[in-house]
Coordinates of C-alpha atoms in Angstrom, one line a residue:
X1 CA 16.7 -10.8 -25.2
X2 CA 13.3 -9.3 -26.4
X3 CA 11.8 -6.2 -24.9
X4 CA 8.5 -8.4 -24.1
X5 CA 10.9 -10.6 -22.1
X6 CA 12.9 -8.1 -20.3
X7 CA 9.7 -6.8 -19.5
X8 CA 8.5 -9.4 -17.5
X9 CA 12.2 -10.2 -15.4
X10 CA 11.6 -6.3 -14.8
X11 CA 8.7 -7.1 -13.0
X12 CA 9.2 -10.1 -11.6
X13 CA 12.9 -9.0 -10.4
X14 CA 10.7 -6.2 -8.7
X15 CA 8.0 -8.2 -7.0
X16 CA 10.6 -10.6 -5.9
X17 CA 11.7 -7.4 -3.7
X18 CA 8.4 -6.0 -2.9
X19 CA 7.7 -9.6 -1.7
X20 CA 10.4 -10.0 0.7
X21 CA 10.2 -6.6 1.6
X22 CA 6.7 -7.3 2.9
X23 CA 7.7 -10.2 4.6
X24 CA 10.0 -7.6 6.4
X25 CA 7.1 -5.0 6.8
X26 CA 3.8 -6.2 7.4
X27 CA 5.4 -9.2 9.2
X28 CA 6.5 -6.3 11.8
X29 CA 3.6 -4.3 11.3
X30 CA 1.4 -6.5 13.4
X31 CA 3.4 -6.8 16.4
X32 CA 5.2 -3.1 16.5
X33 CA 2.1 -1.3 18.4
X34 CA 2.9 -4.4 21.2
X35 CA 6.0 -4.4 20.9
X36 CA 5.6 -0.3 21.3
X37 CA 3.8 -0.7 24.3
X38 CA 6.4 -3.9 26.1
X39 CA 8.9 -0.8 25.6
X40 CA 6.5 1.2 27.9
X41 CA 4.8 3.4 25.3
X42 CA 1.5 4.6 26.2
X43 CA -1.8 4.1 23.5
X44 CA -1.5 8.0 22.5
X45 CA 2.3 7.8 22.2
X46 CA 1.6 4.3 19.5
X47 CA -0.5 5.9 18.0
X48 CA 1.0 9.0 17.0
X49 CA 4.0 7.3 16.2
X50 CA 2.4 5.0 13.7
X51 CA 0.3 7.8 12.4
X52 CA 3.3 9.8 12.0
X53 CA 5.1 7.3 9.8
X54 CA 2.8 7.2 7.9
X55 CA 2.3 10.8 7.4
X56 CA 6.1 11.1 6.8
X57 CA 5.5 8.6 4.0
X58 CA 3.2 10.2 2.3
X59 CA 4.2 13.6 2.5
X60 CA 7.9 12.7 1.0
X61 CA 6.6 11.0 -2.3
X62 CA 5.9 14.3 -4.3
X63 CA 9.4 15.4 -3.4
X64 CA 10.6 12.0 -4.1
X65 CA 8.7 11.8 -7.1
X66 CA 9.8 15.1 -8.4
X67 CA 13.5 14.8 -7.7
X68 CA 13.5 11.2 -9.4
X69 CA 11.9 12.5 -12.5
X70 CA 14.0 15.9 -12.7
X71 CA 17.2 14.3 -11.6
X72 CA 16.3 10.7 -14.1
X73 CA 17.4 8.9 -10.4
X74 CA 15.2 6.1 -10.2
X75 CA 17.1 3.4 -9.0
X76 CA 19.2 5.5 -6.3
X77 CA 15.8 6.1 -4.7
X78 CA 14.2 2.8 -5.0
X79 CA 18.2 1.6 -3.4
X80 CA 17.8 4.1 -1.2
X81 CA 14.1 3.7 0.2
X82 CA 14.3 -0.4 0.4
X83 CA 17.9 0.3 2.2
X84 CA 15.9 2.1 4.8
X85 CA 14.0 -1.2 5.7
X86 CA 17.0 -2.2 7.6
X87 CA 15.5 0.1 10.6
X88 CA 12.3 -2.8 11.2
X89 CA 15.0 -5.5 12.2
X90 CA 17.3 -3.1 13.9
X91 CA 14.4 -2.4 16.3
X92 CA 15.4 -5.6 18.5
X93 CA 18.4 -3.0 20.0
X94 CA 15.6 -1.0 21.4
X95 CA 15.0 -4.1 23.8
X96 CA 18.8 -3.5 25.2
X97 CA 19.1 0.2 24.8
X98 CA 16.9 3.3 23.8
X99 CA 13.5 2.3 24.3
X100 CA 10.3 2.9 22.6
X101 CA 12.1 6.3 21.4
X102 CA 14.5 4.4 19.7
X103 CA 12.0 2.3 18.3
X104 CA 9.9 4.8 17.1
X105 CA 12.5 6.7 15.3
X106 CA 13.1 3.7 13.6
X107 CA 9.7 3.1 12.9
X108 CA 9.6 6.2 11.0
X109 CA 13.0 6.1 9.1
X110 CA 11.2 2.6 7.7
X111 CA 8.1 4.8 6.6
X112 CA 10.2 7.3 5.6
X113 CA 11.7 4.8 3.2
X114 CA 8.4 3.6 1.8
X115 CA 7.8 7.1 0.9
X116 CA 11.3 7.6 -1.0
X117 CA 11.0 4.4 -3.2
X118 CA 7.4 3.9 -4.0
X119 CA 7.2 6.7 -6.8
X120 CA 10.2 5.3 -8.6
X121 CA 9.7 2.1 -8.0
X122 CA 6.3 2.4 -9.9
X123 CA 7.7 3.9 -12.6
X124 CA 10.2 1.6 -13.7
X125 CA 7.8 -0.8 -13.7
X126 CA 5.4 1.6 -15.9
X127 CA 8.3 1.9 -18.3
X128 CA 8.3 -2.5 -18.6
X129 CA 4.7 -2.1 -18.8
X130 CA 4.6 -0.8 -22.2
X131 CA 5.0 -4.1 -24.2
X132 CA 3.1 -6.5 -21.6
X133 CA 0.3 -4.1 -20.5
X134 CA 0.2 -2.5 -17.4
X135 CA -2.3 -3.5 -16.2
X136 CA -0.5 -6.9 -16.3
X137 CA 2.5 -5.3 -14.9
X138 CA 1.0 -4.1 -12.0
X139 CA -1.2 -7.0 -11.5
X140 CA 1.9 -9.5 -11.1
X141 CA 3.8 -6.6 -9.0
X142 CA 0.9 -6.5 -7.0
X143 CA 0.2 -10.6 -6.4
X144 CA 4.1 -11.3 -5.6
X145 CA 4.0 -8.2 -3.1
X146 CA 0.9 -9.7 -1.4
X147 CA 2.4 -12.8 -1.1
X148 CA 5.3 -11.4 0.9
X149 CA 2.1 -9.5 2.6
X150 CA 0.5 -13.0 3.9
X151 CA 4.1 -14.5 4.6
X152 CA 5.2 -12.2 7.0
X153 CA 2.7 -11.8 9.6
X154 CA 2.1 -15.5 9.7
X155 CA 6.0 -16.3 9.8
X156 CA 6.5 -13.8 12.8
X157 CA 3.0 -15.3 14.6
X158 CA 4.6 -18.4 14.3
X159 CA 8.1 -17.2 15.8
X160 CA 6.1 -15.6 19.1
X161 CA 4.1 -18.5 19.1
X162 CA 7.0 -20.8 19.5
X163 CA 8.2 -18.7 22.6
X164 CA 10.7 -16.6 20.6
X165 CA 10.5 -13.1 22.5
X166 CA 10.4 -9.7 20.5
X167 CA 14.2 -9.5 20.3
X168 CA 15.2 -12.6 18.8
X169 CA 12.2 -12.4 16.3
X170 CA 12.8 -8.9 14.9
X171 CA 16.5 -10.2 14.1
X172 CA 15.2 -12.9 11.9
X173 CA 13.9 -10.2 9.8
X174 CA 17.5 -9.7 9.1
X175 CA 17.3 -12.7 6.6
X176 CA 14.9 -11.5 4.2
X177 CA 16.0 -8.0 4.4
X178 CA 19.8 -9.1 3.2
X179 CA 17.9 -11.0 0.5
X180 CA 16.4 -8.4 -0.6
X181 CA 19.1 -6.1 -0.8
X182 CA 20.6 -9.0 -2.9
X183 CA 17.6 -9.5 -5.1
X184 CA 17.2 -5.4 -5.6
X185 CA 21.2 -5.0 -6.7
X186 CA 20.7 -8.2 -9.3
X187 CA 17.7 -6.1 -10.3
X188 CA 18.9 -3.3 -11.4
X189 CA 22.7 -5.5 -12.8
X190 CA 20.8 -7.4 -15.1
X191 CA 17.5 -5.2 -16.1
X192 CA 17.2 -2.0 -18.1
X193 CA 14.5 0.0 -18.2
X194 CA 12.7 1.5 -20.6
X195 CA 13.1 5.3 -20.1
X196 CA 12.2 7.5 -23.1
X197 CA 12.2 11.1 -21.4
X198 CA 12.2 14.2 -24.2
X199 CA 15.3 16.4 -23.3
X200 CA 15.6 17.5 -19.6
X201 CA 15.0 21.0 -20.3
X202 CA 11.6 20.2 -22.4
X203 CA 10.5 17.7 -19.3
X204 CA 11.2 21.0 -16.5
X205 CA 9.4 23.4 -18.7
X206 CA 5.6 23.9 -16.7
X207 CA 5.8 20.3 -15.0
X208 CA 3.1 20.4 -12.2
X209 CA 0.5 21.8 -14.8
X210 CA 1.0 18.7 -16.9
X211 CA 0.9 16.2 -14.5
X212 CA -2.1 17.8 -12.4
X213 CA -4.4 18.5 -15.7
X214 CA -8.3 18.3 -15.6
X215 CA -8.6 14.4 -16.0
X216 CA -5.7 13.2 -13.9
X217 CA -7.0 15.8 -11.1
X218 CA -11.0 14.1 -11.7
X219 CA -9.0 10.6 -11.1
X220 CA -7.7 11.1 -8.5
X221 CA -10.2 12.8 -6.8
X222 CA -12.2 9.5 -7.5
X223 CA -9.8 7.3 -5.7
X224 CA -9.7 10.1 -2.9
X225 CA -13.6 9.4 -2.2
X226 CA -13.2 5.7 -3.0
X227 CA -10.5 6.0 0.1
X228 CA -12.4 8.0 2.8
X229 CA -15.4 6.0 2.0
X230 CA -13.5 2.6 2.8
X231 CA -13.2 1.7 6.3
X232 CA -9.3 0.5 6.7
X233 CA -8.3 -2.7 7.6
X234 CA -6.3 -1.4 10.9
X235 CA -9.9 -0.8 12.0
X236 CA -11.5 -4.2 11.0
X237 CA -8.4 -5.5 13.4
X238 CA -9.3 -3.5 15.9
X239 CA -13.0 -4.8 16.0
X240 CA -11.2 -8.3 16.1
X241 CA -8.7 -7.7 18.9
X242 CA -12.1 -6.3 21.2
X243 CA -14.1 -9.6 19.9
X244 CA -10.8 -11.7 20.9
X245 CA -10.8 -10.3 24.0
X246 CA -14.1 -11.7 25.0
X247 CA -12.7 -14.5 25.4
X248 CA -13.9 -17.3 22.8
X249 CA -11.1 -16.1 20.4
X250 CA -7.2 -16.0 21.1
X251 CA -4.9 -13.4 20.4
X252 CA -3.8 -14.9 17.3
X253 CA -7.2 -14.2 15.7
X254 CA -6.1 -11.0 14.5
X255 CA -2.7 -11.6 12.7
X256 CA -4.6 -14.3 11.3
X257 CA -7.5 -12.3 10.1
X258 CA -5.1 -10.2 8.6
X259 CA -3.4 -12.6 6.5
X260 CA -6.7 -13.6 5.2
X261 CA -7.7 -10.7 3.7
X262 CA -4.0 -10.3 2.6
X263 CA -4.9 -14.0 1.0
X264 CA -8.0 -12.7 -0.8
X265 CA -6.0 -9.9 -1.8
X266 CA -3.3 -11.5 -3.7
X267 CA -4.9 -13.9 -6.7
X268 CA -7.1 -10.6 -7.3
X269 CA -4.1 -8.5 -8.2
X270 CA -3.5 -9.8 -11.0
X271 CA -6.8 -10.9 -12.7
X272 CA -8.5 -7.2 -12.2
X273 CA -4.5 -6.3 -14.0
X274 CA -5.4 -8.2 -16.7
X275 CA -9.2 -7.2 -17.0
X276 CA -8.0 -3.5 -16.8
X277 CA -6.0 -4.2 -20.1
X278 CA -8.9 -4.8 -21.7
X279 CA -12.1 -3.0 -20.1
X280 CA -10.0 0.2 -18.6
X281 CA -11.3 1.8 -15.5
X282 CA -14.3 0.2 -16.1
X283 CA -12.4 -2.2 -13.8
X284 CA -13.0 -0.1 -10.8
X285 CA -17.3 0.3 -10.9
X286 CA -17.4 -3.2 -8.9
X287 CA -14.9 -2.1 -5.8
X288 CA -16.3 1.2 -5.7
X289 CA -19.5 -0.1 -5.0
X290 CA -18.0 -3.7 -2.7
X291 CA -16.6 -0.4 -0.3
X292 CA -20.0 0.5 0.4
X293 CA -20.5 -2.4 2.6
X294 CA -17.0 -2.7 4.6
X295 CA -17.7 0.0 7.1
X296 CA -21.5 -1.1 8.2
X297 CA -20.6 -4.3 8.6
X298 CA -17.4 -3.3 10.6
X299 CA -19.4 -1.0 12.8
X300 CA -21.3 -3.9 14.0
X301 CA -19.0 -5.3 16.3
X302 CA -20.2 -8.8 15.9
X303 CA -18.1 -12.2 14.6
X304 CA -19.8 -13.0 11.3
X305 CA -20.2 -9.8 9.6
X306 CA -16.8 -8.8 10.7
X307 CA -15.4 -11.7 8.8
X308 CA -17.3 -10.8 5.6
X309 CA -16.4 -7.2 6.2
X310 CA -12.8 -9.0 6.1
X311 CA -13.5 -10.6 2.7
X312 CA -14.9 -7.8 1.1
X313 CA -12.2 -5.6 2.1
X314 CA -9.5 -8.2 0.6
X315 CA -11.9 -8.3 -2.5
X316 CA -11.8 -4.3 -3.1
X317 CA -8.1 -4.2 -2.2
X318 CA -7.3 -6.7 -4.7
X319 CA -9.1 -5.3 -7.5
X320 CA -8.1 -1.7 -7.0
X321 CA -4.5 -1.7 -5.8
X322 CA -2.8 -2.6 -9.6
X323 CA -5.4 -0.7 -11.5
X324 CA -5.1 2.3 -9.4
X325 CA -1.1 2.3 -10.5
X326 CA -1.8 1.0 -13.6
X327 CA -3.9 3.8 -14.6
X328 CA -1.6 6.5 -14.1
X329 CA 0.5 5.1 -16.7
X330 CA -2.2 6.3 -19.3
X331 CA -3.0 9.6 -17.6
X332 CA 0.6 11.5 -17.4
X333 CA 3.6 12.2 -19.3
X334 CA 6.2 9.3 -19.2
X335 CA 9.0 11.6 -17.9
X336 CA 6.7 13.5 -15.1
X337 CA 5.5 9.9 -14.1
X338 CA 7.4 9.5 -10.8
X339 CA 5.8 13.2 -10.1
X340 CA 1.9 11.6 -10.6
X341 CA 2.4 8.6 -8.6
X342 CA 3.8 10.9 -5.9
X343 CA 1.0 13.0 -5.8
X344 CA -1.9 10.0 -6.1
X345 CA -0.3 8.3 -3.1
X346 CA -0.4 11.4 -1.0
X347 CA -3.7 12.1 -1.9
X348 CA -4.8 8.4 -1.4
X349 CA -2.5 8.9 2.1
X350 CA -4.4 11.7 3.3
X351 CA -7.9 10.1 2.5
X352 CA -6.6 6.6 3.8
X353 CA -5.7 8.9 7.8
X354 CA -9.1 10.8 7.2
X355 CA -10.9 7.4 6.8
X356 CA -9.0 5.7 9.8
X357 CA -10.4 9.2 12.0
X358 CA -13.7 9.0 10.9
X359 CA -14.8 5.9 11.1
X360 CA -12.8 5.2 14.4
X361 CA -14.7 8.3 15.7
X362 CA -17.9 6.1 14.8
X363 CA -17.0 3.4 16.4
X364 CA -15.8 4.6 19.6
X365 CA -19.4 6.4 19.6
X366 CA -20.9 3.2 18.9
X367 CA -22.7 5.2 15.6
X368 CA -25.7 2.6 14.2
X369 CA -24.6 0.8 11.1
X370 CA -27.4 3.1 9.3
X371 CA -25.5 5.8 9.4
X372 CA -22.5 4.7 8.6
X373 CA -24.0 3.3 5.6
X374 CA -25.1 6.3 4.5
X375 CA -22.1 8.2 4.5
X376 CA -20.1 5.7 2.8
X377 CA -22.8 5.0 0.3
X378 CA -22.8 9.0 -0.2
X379 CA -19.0 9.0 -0.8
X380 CA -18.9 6.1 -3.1
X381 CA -21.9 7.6 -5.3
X382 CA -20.0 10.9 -5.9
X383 CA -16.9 8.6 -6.5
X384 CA -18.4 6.8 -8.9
X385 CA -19.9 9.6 -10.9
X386 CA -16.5 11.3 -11.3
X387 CA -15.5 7.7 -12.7
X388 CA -17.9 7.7 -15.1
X389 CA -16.9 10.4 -16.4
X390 CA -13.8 9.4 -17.2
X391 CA -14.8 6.2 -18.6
X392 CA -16.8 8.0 -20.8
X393 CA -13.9 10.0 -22.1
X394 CA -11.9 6.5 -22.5
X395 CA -14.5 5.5 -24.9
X396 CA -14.6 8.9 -27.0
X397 CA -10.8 8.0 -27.6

């Protein structure tokens, strides 16, 4: 088999289990504050859990990173971290015993998981990308996963929709979760991965100073700005669930409002993947300045710019989320790799909870669109001037 072919299985193979992971995930995702609050959890008690998780998965990534590059463990972690989904179906028993403390523990163990598998997983699929581009690479990692991402909250609005209650629907989720499993363990039988590490002691020797040098730190920082400036998607379903609750719209305008921006999302991936192969981060100028308009429109409370906030939203996201991966293939050390990705999605973590407590802040204060749009015009302008600068040194190469 040639490396160019192997290659692609690698990332295929991969997506395949990203895909029916996210059928797993965001399919729960969208009904686990609900389900949360069925259980008898109060607002503050959802959400800190689900900020919590999130933190959890964050935080763990450097360490996870770190210990997968210094102990070469990639796949262990990635079987380790997907294995961990099995807590999102397993929350049906919290219907029969435990509660919403039961639930929430498992909540986080699933977060937990994310947090274990994401650094490694990214860098085996860095390690395919080097004879198919990785922008490529990430591009069809990313469009399978999103696929998965639009499946699974319409599959479970369906199942609810139909009159299945929590319990039996969260147990369904046991069916692509074995999958999965399956799909991950023929994975790694049939793939190998390109790993071409220098000796262990030469890849140790002043690690963190490598991987957090001038132009990786100016990168990231970027992405960090790009982040806070972006109002999430939790809060563009939040505006929906208060303009579904006026009456005109049913509940099953926000799961649906989801999957469209999940929709926009997923053909994206992979064209801006390709486009990054061939312009670099050039790729990024047009979402920096899309993000500008999210939050403003958002703020607005209203039907119609709250679905074009929607479809800008699923615009940036699909033309960021590959290159930002993709990226950091050219900016660290191949055997410190796991280590990068780790730190970028913790600082892109961070900014992603700062962004969620701002702008909710702004929203609960009913703050005018004006001023919204000026802060996130001011982030995205600062954002975009540390990506110019590093465009600038892509050229000089």
């Amino acid at each position: 088999m040639s490396e160019k072919r192997a290659a692609y299985i690698a990332v295929l193979m991969l997506g395949l289990v990203s895909l029916l992971g996210d059928i797993v995930y965001e399919g729960s995702r969208g009904i686990i504050p609900d389900y949360l609050r069925h259980l008898g959890a109060s607002a503050l008690i959802v959400g800190t859990v689900i900020g919590l998780g999130e933190l959890i998965s964050y935080a763990s990534r450097p360490v996870s990173g770190i210990i997968a590059d210094k102990f070469r463990s990639y796949w262990p972690l990635v079987f380790l971290g997907y294995g961990l989904i099995a807590a999102l179906p397993l929350i049906a028993i919290a219907e029969l015993w435990g509660g919403w403390l039961l639930a929430a523990l498992l909540v986080i163990t699933e977060r937990l998981g994310k947090g274990v598998r994401t650094p490694a997983r990214d860098t085996i699929i860095s390690f395919a990308s080097k004879s198919i581009g990785a922008g490529k690479a990430f591009g069809l990692h990313e469009l399978l996963d999103q696929i998965g991402a639009v499946l699974g909250p319409l599959v479970l609005a369906t199942l609810l929709g139909a009159g299945y209650g929590y319990y039996l629907t969260f147990l369904v989720l046991f069916i692509p979760y074995l999958a999965l499993m399956v799909s991950l363990f023929l994975a790694k039988k049939s793939l190998k991965t390109y790993m071409q590490h220098p000796s262990k002691g030469e890849s140790e020797k002043g690690s963190m100073k490598e991987v957090l040098n001038r132009e990786t730190m100016t990168y990231i920082g970027a992405v960090v700005l790009n982040t806070i400036g972006l109002l999430p998607a939790s809060l563009i379903l939040y505006q929906a669930s208060v303009i579904a609750g006026k009456g005109y719209l049913g509940a099953w305008f926000v799961p649906v409002l989801y999957a469209f921006i999940q929709l926009i999302d997923a053909p994206l991936a992979l064209a801006s993947g390709l486009i990054y192969d061939r312009i670099g981060l050039k790729m990024l100028i047009a979402p920096f300045i899309a993000s500008i308009l999210v939050a403003p429109l958002t703020v607005m409370g209203e039907l119609i710019p709250l679905l074009i906030a929607a479809l800008i939203f699923g615009f940036v996201l699909g033309t960021k989320e590959s290159v930002y991966r993709a990226a950091i293939t050219g900016l660290s050390p191949s055997d410190l790799r796991a280590t990068a990705y780790g730190v970028m999605n913790t600082a892109t973590g961070a900014a992603s909870l700062a962004a969620g407590a701002v702008y909710g802040y702004l929203i609960d204060i009913k703050a005018s669109p004006y001023i919204v749009l000026l802060f996130s015009s001011a982030l995205q302008l600062i954002a975009l001037i540390m990506l110019n600068s590093l465009i600038r040194k892509e050229r000089s190469r």
